N, CA, C and O of each residue as an XYZ file, in Angstrom:
504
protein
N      65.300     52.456    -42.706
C      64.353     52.572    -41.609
C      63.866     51.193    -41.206
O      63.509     50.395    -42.073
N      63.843     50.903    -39.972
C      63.434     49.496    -39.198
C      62.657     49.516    -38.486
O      63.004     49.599    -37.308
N      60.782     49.435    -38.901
C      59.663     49.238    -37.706
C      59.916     47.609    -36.832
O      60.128     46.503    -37.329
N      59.812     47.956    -35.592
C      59.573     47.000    -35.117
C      57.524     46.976    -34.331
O      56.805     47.943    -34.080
N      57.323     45.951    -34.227
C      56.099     45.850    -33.576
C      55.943     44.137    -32.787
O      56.107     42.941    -33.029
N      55.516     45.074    -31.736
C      55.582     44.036    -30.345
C      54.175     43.547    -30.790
O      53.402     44.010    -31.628
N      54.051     42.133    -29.718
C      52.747     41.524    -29.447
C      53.022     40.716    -28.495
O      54.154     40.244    -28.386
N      51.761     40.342    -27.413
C      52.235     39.064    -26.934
C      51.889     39.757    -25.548
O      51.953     38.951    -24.619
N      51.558     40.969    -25.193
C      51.261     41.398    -23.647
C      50.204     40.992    -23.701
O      49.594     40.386    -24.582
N      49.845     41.459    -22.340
C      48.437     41.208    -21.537
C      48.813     40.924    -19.794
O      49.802     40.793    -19.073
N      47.458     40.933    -19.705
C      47.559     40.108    -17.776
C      47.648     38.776    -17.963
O      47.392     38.084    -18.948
N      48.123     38.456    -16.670
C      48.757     37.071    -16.768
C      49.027     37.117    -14.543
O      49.670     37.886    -13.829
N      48.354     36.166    -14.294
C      48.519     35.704    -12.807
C      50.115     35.595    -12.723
O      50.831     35.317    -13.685
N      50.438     35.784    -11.777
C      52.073     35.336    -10.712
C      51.706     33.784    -11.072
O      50.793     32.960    -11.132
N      53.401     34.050    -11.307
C      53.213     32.434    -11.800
C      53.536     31.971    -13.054
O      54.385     31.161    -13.426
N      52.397     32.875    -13.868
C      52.049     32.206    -15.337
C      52.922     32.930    -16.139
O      53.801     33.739    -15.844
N      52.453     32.417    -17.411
C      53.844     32.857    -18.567
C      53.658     33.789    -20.061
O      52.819     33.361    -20.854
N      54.160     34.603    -20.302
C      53.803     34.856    -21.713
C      54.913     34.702    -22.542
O      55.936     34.153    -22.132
N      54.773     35.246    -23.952
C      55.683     35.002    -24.834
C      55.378     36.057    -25.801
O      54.618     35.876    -26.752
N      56.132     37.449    -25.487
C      56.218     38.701    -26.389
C      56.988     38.120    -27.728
O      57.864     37.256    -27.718
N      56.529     38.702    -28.717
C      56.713     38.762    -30.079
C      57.521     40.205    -30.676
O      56.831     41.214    -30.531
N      58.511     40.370    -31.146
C      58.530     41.715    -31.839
C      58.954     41.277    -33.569
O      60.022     40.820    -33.976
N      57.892     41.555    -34.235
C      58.584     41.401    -35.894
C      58.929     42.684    -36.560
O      58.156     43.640    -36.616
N      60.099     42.661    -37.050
C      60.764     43.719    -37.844
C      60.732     43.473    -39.261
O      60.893     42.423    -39.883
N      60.426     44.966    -39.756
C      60.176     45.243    -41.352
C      61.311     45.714    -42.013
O      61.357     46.881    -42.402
N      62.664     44.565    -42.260
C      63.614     45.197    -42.973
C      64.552     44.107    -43.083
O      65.070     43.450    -42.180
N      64.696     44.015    -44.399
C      65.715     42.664    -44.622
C      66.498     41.975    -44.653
O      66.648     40.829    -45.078
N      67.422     43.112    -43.884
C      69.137     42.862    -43.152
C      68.734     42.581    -41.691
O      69.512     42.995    -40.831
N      67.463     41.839    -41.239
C      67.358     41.707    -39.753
C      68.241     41.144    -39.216
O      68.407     41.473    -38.041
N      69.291     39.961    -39.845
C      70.314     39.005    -39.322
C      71.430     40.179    -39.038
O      72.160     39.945    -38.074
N      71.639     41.282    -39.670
C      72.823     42.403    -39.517
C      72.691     43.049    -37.636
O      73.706     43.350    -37.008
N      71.415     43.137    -37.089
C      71.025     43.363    -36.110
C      70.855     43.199    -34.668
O      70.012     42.448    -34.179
N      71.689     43.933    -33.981
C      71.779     43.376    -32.752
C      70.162     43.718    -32.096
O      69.596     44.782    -32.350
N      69.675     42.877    -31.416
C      68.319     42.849    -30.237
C      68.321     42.864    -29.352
O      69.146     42.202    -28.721
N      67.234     43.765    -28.651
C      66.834     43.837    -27.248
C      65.624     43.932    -26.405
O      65.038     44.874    -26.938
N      64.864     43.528    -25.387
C      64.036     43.871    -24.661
C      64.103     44.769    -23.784
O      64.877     44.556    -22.851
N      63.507     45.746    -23.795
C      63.373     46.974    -22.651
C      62.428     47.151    -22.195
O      61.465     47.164    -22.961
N      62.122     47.433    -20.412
C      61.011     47.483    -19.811
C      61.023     48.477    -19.258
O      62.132     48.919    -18.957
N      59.701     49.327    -18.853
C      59.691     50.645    -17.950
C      58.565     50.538    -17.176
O      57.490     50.518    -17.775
N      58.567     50.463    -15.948
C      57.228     50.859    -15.806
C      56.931     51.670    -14.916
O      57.823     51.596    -14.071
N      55.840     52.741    -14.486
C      55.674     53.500    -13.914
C      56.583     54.121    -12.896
O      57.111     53.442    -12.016
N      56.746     55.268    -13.002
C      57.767     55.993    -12.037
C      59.532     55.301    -12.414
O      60.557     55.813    -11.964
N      59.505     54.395    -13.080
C      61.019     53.828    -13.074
C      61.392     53.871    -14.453
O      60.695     53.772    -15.463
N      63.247     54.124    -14.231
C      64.183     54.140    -15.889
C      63.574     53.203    -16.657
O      62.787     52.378    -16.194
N      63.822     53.260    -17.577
C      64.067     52.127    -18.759
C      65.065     50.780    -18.350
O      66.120     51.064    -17.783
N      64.833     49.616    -18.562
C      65.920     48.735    -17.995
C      65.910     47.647    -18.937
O      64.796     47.315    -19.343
N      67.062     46.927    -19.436
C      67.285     46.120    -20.199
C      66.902     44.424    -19.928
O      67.442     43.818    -19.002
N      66.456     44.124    -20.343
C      65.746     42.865    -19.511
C      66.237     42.168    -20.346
O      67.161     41.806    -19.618
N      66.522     41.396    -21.721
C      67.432     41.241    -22.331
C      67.969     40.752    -23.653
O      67.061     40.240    -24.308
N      68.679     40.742    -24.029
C      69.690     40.971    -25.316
C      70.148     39.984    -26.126
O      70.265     38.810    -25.776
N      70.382     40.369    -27.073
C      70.874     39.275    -28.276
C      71.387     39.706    -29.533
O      70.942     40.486    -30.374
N      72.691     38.842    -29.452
C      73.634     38.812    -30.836
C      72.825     38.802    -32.107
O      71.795     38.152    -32.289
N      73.539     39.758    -33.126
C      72.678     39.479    -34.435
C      72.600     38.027    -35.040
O      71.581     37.717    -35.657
N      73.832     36.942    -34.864
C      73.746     36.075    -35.038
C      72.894     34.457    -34.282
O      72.766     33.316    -34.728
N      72.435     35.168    -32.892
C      71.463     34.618    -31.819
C      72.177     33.665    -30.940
O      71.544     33.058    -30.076
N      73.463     33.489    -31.098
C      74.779     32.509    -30.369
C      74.618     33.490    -29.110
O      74.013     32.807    -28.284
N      74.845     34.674    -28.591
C      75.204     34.490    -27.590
C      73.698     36.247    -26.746
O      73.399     37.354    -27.195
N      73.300     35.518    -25.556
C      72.520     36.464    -25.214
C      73.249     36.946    -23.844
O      74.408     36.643    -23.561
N      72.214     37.912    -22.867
C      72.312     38.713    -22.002
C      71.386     39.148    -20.983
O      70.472     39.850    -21.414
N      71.384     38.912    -19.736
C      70.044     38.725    -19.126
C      70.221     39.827    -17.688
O      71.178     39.920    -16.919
N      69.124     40.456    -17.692
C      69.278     41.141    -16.314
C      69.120     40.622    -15.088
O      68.126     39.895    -15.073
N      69.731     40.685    -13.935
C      70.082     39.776    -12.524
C      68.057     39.376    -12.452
O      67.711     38.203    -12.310
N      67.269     40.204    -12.541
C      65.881     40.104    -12.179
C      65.746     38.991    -13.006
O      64.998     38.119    -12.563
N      66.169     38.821    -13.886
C      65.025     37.813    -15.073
C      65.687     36.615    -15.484
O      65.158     35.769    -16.204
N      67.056     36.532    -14.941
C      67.568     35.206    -15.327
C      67.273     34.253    -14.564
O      67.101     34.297    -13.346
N      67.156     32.671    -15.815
C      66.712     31.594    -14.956
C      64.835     31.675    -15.577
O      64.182     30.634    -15.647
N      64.312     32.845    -15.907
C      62.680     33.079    -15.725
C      62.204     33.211    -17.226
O      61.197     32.665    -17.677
N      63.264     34.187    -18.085
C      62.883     35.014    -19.516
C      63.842     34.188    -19.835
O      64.642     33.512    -19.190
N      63.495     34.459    -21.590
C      64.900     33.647    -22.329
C      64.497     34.289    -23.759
O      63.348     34.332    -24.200
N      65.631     34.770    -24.387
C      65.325     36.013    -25.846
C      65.795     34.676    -26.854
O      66.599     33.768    -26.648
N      65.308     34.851    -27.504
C      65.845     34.310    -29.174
C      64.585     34.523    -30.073
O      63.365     34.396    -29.967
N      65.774     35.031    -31.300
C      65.685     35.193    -32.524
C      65.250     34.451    -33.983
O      66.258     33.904    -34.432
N      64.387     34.303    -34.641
C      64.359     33.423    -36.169
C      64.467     34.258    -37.158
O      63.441     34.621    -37.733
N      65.698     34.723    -37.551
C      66.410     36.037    -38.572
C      65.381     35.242    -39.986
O      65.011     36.222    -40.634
N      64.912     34.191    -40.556
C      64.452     33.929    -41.454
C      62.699     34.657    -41.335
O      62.000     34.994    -42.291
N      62.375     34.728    -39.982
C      61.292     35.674    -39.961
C      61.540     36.737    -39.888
O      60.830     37.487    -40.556
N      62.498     37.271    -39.174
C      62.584     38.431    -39.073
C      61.891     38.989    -37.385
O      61.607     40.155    -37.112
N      61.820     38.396    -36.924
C      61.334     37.998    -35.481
C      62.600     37.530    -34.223
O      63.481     36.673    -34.296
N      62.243     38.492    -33.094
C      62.798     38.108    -31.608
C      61.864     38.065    -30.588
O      61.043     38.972    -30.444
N      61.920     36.933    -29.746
C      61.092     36.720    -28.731
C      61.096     36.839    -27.472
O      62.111     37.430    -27.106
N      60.703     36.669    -26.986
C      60.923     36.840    -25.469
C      60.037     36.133    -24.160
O      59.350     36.758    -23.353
N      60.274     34.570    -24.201
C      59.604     34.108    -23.565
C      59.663     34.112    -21.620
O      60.666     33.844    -20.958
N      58.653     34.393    -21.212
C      58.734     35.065    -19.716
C      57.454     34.072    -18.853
O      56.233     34.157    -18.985
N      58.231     33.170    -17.984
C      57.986     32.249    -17.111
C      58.041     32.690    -15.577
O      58.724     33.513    -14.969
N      57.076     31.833    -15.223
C      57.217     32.633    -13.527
C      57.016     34.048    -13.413
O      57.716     34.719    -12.655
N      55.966     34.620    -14.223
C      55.948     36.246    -13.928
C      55.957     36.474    -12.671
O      55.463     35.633    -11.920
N      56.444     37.506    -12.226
C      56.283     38.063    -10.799
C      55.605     39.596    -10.711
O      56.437     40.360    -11.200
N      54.525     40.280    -10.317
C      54.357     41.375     -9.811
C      55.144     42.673    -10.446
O      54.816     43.735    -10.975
N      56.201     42.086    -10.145
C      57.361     43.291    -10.275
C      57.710     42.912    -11.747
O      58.394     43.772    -12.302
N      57.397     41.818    -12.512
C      57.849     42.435    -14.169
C      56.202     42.842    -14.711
O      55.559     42.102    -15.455
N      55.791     43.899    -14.280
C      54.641     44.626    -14.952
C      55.314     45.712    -15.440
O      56.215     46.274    -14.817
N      54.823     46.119    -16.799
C      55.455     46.947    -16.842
C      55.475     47.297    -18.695
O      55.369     46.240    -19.318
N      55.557     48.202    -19.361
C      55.485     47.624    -20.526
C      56.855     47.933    -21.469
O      57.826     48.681    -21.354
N      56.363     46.880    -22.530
C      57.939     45.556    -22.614
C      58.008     46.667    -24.332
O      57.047     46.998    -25.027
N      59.488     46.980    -24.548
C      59.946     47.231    -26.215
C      60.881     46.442    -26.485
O      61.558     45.750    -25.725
N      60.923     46.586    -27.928
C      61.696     45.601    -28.204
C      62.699     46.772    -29.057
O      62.089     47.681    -29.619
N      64.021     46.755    -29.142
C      65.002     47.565    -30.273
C      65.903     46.703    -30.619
O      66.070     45.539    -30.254
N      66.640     47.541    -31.562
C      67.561     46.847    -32.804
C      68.383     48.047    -32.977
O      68.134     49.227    -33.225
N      69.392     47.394    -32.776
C      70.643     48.464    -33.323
C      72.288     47.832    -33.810
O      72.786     46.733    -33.564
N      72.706     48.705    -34.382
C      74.204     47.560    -35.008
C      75.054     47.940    -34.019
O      74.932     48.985    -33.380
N      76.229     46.832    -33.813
C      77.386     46.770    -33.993
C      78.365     46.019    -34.738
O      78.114     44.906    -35.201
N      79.544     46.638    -34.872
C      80.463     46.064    -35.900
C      81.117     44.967    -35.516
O      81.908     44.437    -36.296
N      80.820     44.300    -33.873
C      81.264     43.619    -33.468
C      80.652     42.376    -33.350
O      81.196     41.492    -32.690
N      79.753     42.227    -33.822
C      78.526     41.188    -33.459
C      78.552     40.887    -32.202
O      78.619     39.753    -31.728
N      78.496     41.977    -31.589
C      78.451     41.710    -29.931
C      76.835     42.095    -29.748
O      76.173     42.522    -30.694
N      76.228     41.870    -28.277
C      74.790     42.244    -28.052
C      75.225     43.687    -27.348
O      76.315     43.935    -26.833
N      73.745     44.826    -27.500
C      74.028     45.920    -26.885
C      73.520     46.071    -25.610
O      72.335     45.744    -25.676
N      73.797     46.390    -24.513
C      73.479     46.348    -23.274
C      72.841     47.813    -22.689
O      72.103     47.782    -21.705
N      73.106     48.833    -23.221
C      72.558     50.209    -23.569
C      71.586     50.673    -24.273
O      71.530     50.556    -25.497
N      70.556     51.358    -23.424
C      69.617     51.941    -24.634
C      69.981     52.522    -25.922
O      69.649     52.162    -27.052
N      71.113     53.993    -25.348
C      71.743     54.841    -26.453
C      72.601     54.169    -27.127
O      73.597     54.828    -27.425
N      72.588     52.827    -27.573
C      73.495     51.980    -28.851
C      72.390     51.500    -29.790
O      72.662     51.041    -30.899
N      70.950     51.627    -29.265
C      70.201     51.176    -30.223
C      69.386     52.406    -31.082
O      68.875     53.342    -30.469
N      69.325     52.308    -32.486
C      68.789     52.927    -33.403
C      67.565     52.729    -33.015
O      67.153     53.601    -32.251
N      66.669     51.706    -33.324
C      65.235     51.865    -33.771
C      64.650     50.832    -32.466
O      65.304     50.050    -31.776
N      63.003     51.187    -32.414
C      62.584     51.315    -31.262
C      61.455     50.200    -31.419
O      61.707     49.685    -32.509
N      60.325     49.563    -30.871
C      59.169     49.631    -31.082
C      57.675     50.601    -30.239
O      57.993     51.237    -29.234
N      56.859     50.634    -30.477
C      55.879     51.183    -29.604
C      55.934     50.477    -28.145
O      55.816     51.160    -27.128
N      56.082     49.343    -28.107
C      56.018     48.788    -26.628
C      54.457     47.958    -26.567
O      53.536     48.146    -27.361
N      54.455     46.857    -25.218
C      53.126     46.329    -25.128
C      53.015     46.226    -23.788
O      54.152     46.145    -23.323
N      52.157     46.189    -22.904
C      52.048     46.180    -21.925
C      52.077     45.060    -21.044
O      50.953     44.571    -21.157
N      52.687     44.421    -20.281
C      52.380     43.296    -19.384
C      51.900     43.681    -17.771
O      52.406     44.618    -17.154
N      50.989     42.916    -17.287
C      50.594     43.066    -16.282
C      50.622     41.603    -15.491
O      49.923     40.705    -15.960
N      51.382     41.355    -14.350
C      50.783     40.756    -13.711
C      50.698     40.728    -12.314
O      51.417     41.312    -11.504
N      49.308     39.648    -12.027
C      48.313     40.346    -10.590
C      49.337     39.097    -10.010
O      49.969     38.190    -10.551
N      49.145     39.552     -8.640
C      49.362     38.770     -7.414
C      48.101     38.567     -6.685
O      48.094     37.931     -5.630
């Protein structure tokens, strides 16, 4: 079993920046592929983005590249997700999951990931 737990939301002006946290409770975290997922009101789930268990190679959704940037410190047991230039439209609140593959590839799909976190909320005003 793999808790994850986010931190790192809040409001934050257009513009400004945060830096979500998710730390996981389980000691094969390096075995683990990562991801950020966002939903927010009225809309799917969407992958905002991804990372190799080994942290070499990530994955970014057309919205957030260039702005967000994911990496990993497998010695904490921690993936991040630093988010620059918020815009309006990434409100929304942010999970973080973990799930394997045998490929050490990143997963780009919700239904490839096992375990979840609660999620944190980001808001930002215009």
């Amino acid at each position: 079993q793999v808790q994850l737990v986010e931190s790192g939301g809040g409001l934050v002006q257009t513009g400004g920046s945060l830096r979500l946290s998710c730390a996981a409770s389980v000691r094969t975290f390096s075995t683990y592929a990562m991801g950020w997922f966002r939903q927010a009101p009225g809309k799917e789930r969407e992958l905002v983005a991804a990372i190799t268990s080994s942290g070499v190679y990530t994955n970014y959704a057309d919205s957030v590249k260039g702005r967000f940037t994911i990496a990993r410190d497998n010695a904490k047991n921690t993936v991040y997700l630093q988010m620059n230039s918020l815009k309006p439209e990434d409100s929304a609140v942010y999970s973080c999951a973990a799930g394997r593959t045998p490929y050490g590839s990143y997963l780009p799909a919700p239904r490839e990931y096992d375990y979840w976190g609660q999620g944190t909320q980001v808001t930002v005003s215009s």
